[in-house]
CSV table of C-alpha atoms in Angstrom, one decimal:
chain,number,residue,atom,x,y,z
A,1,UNK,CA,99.7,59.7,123.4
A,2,UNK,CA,98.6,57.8,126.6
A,3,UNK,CA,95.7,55.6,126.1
A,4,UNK,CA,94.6,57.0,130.0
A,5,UNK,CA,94.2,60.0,128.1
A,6,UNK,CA,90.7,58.7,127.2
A,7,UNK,CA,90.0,58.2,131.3
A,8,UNK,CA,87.2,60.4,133.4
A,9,UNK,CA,88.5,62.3,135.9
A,10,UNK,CA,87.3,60.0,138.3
A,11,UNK,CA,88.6,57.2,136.3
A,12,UNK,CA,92.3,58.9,136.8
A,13,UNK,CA,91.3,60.2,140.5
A,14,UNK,CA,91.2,56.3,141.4
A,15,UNK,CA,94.7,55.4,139.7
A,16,UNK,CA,96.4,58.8,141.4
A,17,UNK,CA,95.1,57.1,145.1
A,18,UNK,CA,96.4,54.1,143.7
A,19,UNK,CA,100.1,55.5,142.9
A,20,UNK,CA,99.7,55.6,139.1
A,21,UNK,CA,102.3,58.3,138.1
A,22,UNK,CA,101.3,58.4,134.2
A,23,UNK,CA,97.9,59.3,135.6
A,24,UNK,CA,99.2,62.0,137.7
A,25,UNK,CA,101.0,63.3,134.2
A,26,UNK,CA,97.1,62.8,132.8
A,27,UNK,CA,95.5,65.1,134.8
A,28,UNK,CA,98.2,67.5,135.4
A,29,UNK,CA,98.5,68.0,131.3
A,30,UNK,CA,94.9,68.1,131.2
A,31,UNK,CA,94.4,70.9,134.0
A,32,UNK,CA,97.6,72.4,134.8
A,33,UNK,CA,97.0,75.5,132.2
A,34,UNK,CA,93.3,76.2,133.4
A,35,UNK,CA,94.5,76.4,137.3
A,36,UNK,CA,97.6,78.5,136.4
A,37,UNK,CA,95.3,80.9,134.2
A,38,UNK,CA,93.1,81.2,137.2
A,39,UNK,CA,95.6,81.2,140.0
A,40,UNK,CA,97.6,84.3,137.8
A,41,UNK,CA,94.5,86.4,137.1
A,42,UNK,CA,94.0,86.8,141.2
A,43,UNK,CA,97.6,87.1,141.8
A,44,UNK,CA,98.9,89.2,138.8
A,45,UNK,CA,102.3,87.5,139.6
A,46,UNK,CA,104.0,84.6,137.5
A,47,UNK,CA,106.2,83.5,139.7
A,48,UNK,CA,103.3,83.3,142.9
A,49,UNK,CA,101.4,81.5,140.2
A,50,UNK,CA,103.7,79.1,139.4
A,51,UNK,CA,104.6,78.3,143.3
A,52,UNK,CA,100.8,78.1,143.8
A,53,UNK,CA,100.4,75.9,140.8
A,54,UNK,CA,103.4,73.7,142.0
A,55,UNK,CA,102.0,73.7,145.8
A,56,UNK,CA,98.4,72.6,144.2
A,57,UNK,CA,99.8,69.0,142.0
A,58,UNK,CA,102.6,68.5,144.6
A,59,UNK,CA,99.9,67.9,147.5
A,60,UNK,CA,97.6,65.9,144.7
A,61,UNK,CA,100.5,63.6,144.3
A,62,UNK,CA,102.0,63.5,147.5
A,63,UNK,CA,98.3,63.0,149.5
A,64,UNK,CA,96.2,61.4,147.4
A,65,UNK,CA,94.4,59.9,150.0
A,66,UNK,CA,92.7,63.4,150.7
A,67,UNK,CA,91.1,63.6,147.2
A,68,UNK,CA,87.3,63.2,148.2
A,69,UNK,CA,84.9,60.9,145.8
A,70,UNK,CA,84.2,63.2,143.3
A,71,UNK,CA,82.6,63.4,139.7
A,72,UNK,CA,84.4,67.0,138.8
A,73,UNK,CA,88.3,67.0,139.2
A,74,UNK,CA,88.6,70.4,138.2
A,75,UNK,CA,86.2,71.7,140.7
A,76,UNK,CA,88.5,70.0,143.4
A,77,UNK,CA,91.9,71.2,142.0
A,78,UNK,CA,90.3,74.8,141.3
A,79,UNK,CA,89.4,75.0,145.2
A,80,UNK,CA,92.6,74.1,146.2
A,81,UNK,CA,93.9,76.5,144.5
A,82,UNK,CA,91.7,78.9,145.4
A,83,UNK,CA,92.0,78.2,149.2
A,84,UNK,CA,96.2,78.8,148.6
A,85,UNK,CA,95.7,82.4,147.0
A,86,UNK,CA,93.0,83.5,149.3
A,87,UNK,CA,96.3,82.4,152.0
A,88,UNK,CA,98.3,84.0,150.1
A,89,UNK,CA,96.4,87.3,150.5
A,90,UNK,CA,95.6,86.9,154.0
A,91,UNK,CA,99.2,87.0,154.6
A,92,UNK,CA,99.0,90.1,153.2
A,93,UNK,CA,101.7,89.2,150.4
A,94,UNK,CA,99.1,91.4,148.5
A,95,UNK,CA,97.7,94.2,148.7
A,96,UNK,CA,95.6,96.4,146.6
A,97,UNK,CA,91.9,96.5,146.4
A,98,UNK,CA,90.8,94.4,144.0
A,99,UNK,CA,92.5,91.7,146.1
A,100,UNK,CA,90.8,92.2,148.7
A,101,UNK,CA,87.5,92.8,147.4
A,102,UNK,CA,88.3,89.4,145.3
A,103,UNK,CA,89.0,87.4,148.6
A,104,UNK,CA,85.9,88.5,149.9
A,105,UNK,CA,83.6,87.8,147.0
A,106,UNK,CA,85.4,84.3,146.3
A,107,UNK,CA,85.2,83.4,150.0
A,108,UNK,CA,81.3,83.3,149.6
A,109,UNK,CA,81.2,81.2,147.1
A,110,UNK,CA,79.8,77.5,148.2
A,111,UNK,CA,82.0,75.3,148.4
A,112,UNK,CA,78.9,73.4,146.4
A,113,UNK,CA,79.2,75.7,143.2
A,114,UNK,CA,82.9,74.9,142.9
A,115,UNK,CA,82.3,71.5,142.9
A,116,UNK,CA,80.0,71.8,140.0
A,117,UNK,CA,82.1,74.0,137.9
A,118,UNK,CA,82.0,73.9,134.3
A,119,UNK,CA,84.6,76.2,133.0
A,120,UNK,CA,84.2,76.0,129.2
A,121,UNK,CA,80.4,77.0,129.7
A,122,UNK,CA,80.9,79.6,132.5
A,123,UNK,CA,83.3,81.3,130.3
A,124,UNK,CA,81.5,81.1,127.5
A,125,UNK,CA,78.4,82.8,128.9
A,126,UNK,CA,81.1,85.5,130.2
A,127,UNK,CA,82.3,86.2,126.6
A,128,UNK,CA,78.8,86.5,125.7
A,129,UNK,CA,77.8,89.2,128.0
A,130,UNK,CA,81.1,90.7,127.5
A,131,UNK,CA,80.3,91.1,123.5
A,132,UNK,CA,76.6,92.2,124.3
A,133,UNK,CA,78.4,95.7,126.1
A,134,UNK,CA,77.9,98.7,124.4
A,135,UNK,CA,81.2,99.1,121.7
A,136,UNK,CA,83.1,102.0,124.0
A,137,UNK,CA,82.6,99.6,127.2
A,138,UNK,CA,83.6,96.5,125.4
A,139,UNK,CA,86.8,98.3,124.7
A,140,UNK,CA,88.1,99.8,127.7
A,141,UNK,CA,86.7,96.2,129.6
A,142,UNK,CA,88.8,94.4,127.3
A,143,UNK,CA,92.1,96.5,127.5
A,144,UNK,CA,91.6,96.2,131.0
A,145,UNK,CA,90.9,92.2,131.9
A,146,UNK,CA,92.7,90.9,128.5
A,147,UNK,CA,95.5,93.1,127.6
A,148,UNK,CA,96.2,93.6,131.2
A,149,UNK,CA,96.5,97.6,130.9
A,150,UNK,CA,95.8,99.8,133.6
A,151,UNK,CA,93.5,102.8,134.1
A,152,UNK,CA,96.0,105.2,132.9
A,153,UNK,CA,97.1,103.3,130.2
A,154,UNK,CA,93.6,103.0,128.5
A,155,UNK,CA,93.3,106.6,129.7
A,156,UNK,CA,96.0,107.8,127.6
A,157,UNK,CA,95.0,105.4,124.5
A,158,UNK,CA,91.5,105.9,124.1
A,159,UNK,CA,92.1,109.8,125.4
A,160,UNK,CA,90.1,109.9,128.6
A,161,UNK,CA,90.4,110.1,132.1
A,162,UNK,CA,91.5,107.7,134.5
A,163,UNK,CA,88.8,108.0,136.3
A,164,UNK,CA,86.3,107.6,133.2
A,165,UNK,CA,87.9,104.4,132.7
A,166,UNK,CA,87.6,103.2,136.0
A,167,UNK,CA,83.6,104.5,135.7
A,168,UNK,CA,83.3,101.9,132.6
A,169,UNK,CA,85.3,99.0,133.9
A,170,UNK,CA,83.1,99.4,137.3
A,171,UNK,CA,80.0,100.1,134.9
A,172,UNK,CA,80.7,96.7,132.8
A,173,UNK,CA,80.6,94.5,135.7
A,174,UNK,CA,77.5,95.8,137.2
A,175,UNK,CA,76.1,94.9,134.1
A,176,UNK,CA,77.7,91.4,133.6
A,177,UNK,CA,77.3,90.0,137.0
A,178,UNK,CA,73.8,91.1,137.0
A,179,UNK,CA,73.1,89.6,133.5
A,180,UNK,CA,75.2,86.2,134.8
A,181,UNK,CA,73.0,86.6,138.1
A,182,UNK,CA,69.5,86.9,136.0
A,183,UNK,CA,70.5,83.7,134.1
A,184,UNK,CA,71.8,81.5,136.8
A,185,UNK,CA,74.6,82.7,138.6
A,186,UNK,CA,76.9,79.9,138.0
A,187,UNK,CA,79.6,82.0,136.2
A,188,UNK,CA,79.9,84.9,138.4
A,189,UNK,CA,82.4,83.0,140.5
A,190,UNK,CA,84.8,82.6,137.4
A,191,UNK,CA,83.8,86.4,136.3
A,192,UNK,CA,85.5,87.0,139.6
A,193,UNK,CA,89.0,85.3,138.9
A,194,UNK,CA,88.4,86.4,135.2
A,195,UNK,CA,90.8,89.4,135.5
C-alpha cells in the first residue's frame, strides 16, 4: 500500500500538476469505480462507459495544469465526466427519453453543487427515501434502478401492466425528489444519475 494513500485530494491534486505518476494511480484507484458507476447509469453502455471513464483520467494526466484549486476532487472528476456524457448525448449517440430528460435536468445543476458533492451522504439520504416507499413501490423502484429490468419485465414478474409499472417508477420519484428537495436538495443531482 502507498503511503500517498493517506494524502487529501488536494494533497494528490498538487503532486498530479507536479508529474507524480503514483499519485495519478492514488486518485485513479480511489475514484475510478464511483465515476464509472455514475458515467454507466446515464449511458446504460459498458463499453461508452469505459471510453468515457478512460477520456476522464487520460485528460487528468495528460493536462494537469487545467485542474482548478479545489478542496473536492471528486466533484471535479464527476463534472468532467458529466460534461463528456451530456456530449455524448448531444451527438445523439443516444436516444431514448430518459436521456434526454437526464441531460436536461443534469444541465441545471450549478456547477457550484458539483463542486460540493458528497457522494457517500447524497446516497445515503437516497437509500433512505427509497426504503421509506410504500412495500409495492419499493419493489418495482428497485427492479427498475438496481436490477436494471425494464417495464415489461417487472410487468411480467410482479403480474401487472407495463404501464402500472411505469405509473410507480414515475410515482417513486415524485416522491423522492420532493422528499430530497424538502430536506436540502443536495442529492437530487445524484438521484438523477442514480439509474
Amino acid at each position: 500500500m502507498s503511503p500517498l494513500t493517506t494524502l487529501t485530494d488536494i494533497e494528490l491534486a498538487d503532486l498530479i500538476k507536479s508529474g507524480s505518476q503514483p499519485a495519478f494511480q492514488v486518485v485513479y484507484n480511489r475514484y475510478w469505480r464511483l465515476l464509472y458507476g455514475h458515467i454507466y447509469k446515464m449511458l446504460r453502455d459498458e463499453e461508452d462507459a469505459k471510453d468515457i471513464l478512460q477520456d476522464v483520467f487520460s485528460g487528468l494526466w495528460l493536462y494537469p495544469e487545467k485542474i482548478p484549486e479545489l478542496s473536492n476532487l471528486a466533484g471535479y472528476l464527476y463534472t468532467i465526466a458529466r460534461h463528456k456524457v451530456l456530449n455524448a448525448i448531444r451527438k445523439n449517440k443516444y436516444r431514448n427519453d430518459y436521456l434526454e430528460s437526464l441531460a436536461i435536468y443534469v444541465s441545471e445543476a450549478s456547477e457550484e453543487t458539483l463542486q460540493y458533492i458528497d457522494t457517500r451522504d447524497l446516497m445515503a439520504a437516497i437509500e433512505k427515501e427509497i426504503a421509506a416507499l410504500p412495500p409495492r413501490m419499493r419493489q418495482v423502484f428497485e427492479l427498475s434502478r438496481k436490477e436494471n429490468l425494464s417495464h415489461k419485465e417487472i410487468g411480467k414478474l410482479l403480474g401487472t401492466s407495463d404501464e402500472t409499472v411505469k405509473k410507480q417508477i414515475n410515482k417513486s420519484l415524485k416522491v423522492i425528489r420532493y422528499n430530497l428537495k424538502e430536506s436540502g436538495g443536495t442529492a437530487l443531482l445524484l438521484l438523477a444519475l442514480w439509474r
